[in-house]
Every structure is written in C-alpha cells, then in structure tokens.
Coordinates of N, CA, C and O in Angstrom, one line a residue:
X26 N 110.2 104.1 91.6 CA 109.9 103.3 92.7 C 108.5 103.6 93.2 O 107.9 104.7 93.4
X27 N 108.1 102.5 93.4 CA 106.3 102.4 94.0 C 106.5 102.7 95.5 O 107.7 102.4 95.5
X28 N 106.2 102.9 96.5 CA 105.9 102.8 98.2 C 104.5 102.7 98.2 O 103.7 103.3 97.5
X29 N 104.2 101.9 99.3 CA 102.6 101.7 99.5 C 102.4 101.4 101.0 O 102.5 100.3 101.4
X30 N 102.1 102.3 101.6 CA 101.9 102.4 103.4 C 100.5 101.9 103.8 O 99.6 102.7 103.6
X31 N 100.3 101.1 104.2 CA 98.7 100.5 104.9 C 98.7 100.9 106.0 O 99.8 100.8 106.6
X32 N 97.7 101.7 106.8 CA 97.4 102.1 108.1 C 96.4 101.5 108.6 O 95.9 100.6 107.9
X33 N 96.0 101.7 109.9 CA 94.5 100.9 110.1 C 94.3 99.9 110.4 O 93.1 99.9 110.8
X34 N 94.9 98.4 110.4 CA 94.4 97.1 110.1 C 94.7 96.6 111.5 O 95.2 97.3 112.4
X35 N 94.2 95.6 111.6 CA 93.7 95.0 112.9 C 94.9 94.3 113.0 O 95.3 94.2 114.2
X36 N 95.7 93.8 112.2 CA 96.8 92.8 112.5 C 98.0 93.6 111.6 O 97.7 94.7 111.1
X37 N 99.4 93.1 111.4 CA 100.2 93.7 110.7 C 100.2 92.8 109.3 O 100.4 93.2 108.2
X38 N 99.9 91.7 109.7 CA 99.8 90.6 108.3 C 99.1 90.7 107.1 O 99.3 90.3 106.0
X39 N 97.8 91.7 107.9 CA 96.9 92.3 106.8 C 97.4 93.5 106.4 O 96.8 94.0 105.5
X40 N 98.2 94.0 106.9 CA 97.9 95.5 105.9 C 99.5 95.0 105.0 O 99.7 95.5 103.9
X41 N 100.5 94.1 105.6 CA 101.5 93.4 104.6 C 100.6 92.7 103.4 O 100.5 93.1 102.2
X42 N 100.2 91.9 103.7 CA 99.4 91.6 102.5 C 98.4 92.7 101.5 O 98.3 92.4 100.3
X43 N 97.8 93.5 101.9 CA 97.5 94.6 101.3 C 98.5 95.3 100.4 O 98.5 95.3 99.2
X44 N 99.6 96.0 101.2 CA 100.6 96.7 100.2 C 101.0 95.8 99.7 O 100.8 96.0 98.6
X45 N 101.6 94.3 99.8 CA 102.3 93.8 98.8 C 101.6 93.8 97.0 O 102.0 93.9 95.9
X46 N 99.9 93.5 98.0 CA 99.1 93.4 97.0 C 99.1 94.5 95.8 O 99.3 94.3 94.6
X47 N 99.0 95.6 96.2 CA 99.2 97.2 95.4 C 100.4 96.9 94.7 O 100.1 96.5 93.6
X48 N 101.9 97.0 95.0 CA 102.9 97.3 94.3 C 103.3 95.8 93.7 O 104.4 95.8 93.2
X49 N 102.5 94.7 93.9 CA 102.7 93.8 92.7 C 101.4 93.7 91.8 O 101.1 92.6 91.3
X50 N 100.7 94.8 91.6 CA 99.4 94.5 90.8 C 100.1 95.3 89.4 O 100.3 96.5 89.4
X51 N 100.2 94.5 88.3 CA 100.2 95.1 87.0 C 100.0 96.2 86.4 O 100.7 96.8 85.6
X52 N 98.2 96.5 87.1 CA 97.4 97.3 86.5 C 97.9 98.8 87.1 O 97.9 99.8 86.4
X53 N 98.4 98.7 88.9 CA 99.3 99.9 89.5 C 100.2 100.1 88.8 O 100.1 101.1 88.0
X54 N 101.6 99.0 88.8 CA 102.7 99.4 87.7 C 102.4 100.0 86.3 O 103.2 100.3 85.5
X55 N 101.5 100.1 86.2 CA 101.3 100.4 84.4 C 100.6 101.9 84.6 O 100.3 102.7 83.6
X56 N 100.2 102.3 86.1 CA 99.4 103.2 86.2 C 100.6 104.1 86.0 O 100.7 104.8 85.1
X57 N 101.3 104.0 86.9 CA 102.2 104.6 87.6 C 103.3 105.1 86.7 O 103.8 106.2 86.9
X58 N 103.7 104.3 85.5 CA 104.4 104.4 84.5 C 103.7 105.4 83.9 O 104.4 106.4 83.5
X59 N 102.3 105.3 83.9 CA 101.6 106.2 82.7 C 101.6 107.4 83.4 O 100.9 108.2 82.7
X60 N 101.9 108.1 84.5 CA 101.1 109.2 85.6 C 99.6 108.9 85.8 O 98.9 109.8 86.2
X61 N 99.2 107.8 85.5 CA 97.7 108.0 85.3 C 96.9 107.9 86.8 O 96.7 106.8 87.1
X62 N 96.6 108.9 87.7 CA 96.0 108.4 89.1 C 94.7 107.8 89.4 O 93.7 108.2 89.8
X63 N 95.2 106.5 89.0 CA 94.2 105.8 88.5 C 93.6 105.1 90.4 O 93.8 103.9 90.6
X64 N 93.1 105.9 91.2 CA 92.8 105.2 92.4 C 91.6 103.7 92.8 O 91.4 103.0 93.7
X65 N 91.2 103.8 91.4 CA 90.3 102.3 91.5 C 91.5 101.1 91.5 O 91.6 100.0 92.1
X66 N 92.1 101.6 90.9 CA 93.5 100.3 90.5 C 93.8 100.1 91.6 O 93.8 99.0 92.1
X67 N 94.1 101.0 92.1 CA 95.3 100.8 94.1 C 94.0 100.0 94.8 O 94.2 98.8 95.2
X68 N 92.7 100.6 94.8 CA 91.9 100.0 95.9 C 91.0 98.9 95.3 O 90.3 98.3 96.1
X69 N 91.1 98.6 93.7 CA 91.1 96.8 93.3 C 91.9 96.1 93.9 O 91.5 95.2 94.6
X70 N 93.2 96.5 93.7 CA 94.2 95.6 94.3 C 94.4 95.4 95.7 O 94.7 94.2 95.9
X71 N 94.2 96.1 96.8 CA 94.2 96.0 97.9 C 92.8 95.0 98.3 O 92.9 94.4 99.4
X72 N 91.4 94.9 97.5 CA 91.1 93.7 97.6 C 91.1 92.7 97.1 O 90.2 91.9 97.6
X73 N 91.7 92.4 96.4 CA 92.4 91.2 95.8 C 93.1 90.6 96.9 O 93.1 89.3 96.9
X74 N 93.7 91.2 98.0 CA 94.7 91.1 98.6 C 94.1 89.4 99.7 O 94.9 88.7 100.4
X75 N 93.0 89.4 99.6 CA 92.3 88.4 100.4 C 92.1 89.3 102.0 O 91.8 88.5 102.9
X76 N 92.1 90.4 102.2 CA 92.2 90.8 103.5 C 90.2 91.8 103.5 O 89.9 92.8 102.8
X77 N 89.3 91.1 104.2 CA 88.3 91.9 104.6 C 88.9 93.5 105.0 O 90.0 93.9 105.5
X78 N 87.9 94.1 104.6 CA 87.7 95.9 105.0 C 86.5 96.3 104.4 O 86.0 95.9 103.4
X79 N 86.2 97.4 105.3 CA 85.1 98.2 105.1 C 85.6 99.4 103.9 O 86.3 100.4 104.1
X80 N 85.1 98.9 102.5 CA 85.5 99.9 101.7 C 85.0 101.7 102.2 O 85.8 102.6 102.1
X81 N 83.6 101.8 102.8 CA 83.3 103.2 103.0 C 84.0 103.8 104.5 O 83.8 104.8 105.2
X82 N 85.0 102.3 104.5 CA 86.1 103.2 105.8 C 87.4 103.5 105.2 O 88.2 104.2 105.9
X83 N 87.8 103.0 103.9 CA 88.9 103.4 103.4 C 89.2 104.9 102.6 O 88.5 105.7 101.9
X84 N 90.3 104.8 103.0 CA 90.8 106.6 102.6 C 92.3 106.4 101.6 O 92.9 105.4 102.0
X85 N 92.7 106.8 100.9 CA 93.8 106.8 99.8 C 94.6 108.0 99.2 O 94.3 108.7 98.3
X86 N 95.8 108.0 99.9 CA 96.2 109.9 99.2 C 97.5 108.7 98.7 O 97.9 107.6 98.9
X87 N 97.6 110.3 97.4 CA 99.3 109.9 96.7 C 99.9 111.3 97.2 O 99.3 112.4 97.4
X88 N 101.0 111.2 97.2 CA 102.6 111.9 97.3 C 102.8 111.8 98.4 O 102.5 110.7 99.0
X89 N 103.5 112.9 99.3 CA 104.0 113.1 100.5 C 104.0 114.4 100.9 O 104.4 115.3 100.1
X90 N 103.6 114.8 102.2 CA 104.2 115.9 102.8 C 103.3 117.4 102.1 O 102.1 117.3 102.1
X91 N 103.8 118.2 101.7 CA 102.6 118.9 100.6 C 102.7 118.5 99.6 O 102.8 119.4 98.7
X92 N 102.8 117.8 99.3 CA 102.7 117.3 97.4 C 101.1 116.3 98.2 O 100.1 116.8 97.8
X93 N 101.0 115.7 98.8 CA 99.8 115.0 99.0 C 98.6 114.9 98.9 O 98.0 115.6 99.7
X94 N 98.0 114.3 98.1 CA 96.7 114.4 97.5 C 96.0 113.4 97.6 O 96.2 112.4 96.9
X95 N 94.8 113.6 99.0 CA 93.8 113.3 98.9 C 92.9 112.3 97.7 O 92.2 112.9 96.9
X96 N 92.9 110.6 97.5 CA 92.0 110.4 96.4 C 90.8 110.1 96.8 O 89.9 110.6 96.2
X97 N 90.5 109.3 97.8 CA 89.6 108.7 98.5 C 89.8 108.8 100.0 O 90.8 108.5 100.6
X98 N 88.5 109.4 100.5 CA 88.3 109.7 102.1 C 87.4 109.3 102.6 O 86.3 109.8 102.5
X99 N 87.6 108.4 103.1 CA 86.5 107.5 103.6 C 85.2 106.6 102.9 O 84.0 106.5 103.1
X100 N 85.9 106.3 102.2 CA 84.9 106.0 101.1 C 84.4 106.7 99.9 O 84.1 106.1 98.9
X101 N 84.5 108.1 100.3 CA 84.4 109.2 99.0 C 85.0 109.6 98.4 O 85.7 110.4 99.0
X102 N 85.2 109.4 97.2 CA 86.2 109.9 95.7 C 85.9 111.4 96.0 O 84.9 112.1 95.8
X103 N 87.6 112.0 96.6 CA 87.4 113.1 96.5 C 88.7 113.9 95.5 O 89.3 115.0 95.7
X104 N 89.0 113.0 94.6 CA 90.0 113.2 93.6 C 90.3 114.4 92.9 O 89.4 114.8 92.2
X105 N 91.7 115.3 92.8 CA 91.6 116.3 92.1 C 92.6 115.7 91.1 O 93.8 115.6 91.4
X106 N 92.2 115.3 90.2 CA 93.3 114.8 89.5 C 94.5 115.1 89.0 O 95.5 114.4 89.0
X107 N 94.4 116.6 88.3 CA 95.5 117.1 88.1 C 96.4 117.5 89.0 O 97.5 118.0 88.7
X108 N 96.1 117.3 90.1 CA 97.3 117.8 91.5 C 98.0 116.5 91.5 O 99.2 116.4 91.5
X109 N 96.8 115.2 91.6 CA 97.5 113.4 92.2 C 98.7 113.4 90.6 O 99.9 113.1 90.8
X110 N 98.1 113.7 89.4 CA 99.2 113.4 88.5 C 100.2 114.3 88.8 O 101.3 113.7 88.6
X111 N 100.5 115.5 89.3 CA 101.8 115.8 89.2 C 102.7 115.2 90.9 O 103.9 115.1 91.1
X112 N 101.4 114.8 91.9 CA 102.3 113.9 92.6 C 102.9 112.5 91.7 O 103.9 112.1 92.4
X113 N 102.8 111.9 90.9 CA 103.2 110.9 90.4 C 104.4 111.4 89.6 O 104.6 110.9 88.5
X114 N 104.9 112.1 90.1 CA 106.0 112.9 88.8 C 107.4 112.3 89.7 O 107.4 111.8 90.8
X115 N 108.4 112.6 88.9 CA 109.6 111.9 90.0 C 109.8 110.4 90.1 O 109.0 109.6 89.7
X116 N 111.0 110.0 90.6 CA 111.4 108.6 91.0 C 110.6 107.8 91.7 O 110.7 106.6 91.6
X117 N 109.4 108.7 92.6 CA 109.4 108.2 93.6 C 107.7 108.1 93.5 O 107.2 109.2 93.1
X118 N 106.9 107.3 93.8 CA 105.3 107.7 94.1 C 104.8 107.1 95.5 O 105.3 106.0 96.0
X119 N 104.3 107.5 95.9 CA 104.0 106.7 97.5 C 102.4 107.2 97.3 O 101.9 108.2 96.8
X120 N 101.9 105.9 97.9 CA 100.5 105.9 98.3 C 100.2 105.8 99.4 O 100.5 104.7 99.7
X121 N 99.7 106.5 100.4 CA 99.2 105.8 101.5 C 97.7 105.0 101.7 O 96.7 105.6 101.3
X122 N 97.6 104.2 102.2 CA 95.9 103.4 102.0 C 95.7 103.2 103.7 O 96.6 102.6 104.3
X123 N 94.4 103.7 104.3 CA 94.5 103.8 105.2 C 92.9 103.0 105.7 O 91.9 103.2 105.1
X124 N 93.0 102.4 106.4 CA 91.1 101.6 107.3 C 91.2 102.1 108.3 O 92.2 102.7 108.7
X125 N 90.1 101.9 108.7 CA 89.5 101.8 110.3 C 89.6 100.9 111.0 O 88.9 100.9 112.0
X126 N 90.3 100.3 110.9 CA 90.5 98.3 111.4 C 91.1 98.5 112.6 O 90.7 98.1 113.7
X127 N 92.1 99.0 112.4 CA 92.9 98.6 113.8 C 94.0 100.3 114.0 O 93.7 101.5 113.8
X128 N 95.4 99.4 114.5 CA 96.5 100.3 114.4 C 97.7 99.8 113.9 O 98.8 100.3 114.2
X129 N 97.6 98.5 113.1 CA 98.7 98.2 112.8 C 98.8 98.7 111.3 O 97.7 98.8 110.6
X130 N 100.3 99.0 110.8 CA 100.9 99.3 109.3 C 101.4 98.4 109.2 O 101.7 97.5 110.0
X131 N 101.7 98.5 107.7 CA 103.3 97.8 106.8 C 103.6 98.9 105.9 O 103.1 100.0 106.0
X132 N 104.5 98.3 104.8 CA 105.1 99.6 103.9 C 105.8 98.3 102.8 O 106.8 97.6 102.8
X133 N 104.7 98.4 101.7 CA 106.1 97.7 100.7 C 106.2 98.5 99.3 O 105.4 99.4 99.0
X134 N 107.4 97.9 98.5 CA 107.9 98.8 97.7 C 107.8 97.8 96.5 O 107.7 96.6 96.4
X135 N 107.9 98.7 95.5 CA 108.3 97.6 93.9 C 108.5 98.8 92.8 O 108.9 99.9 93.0
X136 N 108.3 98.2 91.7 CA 108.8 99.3 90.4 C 107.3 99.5 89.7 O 106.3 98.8 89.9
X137 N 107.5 100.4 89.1 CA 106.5 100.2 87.5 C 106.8 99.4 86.3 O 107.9 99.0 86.0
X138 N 105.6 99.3 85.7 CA 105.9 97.9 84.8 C 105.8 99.0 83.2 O 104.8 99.4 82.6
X139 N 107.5 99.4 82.8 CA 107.3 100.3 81.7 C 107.4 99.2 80.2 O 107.6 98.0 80.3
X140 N 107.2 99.7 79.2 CA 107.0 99.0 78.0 C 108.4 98.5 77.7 O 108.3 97.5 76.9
X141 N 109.6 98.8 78.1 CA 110.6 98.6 77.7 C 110.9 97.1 78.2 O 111.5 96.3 77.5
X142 N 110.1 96.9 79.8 CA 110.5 95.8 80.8 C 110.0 94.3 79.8 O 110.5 93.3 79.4
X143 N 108.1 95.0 79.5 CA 107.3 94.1 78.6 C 108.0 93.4 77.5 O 107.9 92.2 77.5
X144 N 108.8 94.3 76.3 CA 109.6 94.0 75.6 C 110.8 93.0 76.0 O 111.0 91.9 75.5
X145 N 111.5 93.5 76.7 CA 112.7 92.6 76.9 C 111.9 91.1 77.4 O 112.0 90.2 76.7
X146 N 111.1 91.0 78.6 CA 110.9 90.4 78.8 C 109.7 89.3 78.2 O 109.4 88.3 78.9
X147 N 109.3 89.7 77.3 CA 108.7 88.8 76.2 C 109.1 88.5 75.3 O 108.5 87.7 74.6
X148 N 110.3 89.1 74.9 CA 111.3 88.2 74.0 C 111.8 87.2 74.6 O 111.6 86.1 74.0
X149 N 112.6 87.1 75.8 CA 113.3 86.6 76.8 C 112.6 85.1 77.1 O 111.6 84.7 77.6
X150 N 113.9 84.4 76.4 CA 113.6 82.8 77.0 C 114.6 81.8 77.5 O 115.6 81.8 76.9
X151 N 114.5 81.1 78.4 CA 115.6 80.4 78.6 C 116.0 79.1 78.3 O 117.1 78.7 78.7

C-alpha cells in the first residue's frame, strides 16, 4: 500500500489533488514495486497535479516515525538512499510531501503497479 500525506497547502483541495496525484502516477507505483526511491517521480507527480507551489519550498521524507528519511528539504536533495530504500521495505510506504502554502493536509492511498497486475491486465478484455 502507497500513503501519501500533503502538508502545507493553502486550501484542502490542493493538497487532495496533490496526493491523489502521487499514488495514481504509474511512474510512483512502479517505483515503489521496485524499492527504487525514486523522489523526482513523487515530486513530478505532485506537479502534474495542476496545484501551483514553490518547488524550493517543498520538502519530501519516506517511511514513518524512525524509519523516516528525509529526500528533499526544502527544495534540497538531501537523499540518503540506502536508508529511503530500506524505508520502502514492507506492506506499507508512506510519503510525506510537505509546502509552505498554507495549513491545510489530505492523505490518499493506492497500490503499486507490479508486473503481475501489467500482465493480467493486458491480456484482459471484455
């Protein structure tokens, strides 16, 4: 399971549209499958999302609690990678994505997109 927490945003609509954006972007699910902490992917997708932000105010950790790793702080890649991959280990990956905008959050969820899903569902016709 994907979690993806937006902090920061001036409205609640935008940081909903932000996370939905992350945990339905392909390129996340495929990260996420791979362990790969791939933090360009999370914060492509978050602007995709159509929501303005100051990229050199955005900050990005994966895991939770002490497993949490720091990817981007404030605009600076301060990635240790081998720590974020073994946060991606487990059922579970949580991102948090954080602006300067405001004080409103959201929180949404989805899966990873594994080769098995690809398969079934490109055979799959109705």
């Amino acid at each position: 399971m994907i979690e993806v927490t937006v902090n920061g945003c001036r409205h609640e609509s935008d940081a909903e549209k932000i996370a939905r954006a992350v945990v339905q972007s392909p390129l996340v699910k495929a990260a996420v499958y791979g362990e790969d902490p791939n933090w360009g992917r999370v914060v492509c997708a978050a602007g995709y999302s159509g929501v303005d932000f100051e990229v050199d105010e955005l900050s990005l950790s994966i895991g939770e609690k002490d497993g949490e790793v720091v990817l981007v702080n404030k605009g600076e890649i301060t990635a240790d990678l081998v720590k974020a991959k073994e946060a991606m280990k487990g059922k579970r990956v949580v991102f948090t994505l954080t602006l300067e905008s405001g004080k409103k959050s959201a929180t949404a969820w989805g899966c990873d997109l594994t080769e098995k899903y690809v398969e079934i569902n490109g055979k799959y016709t109705t």
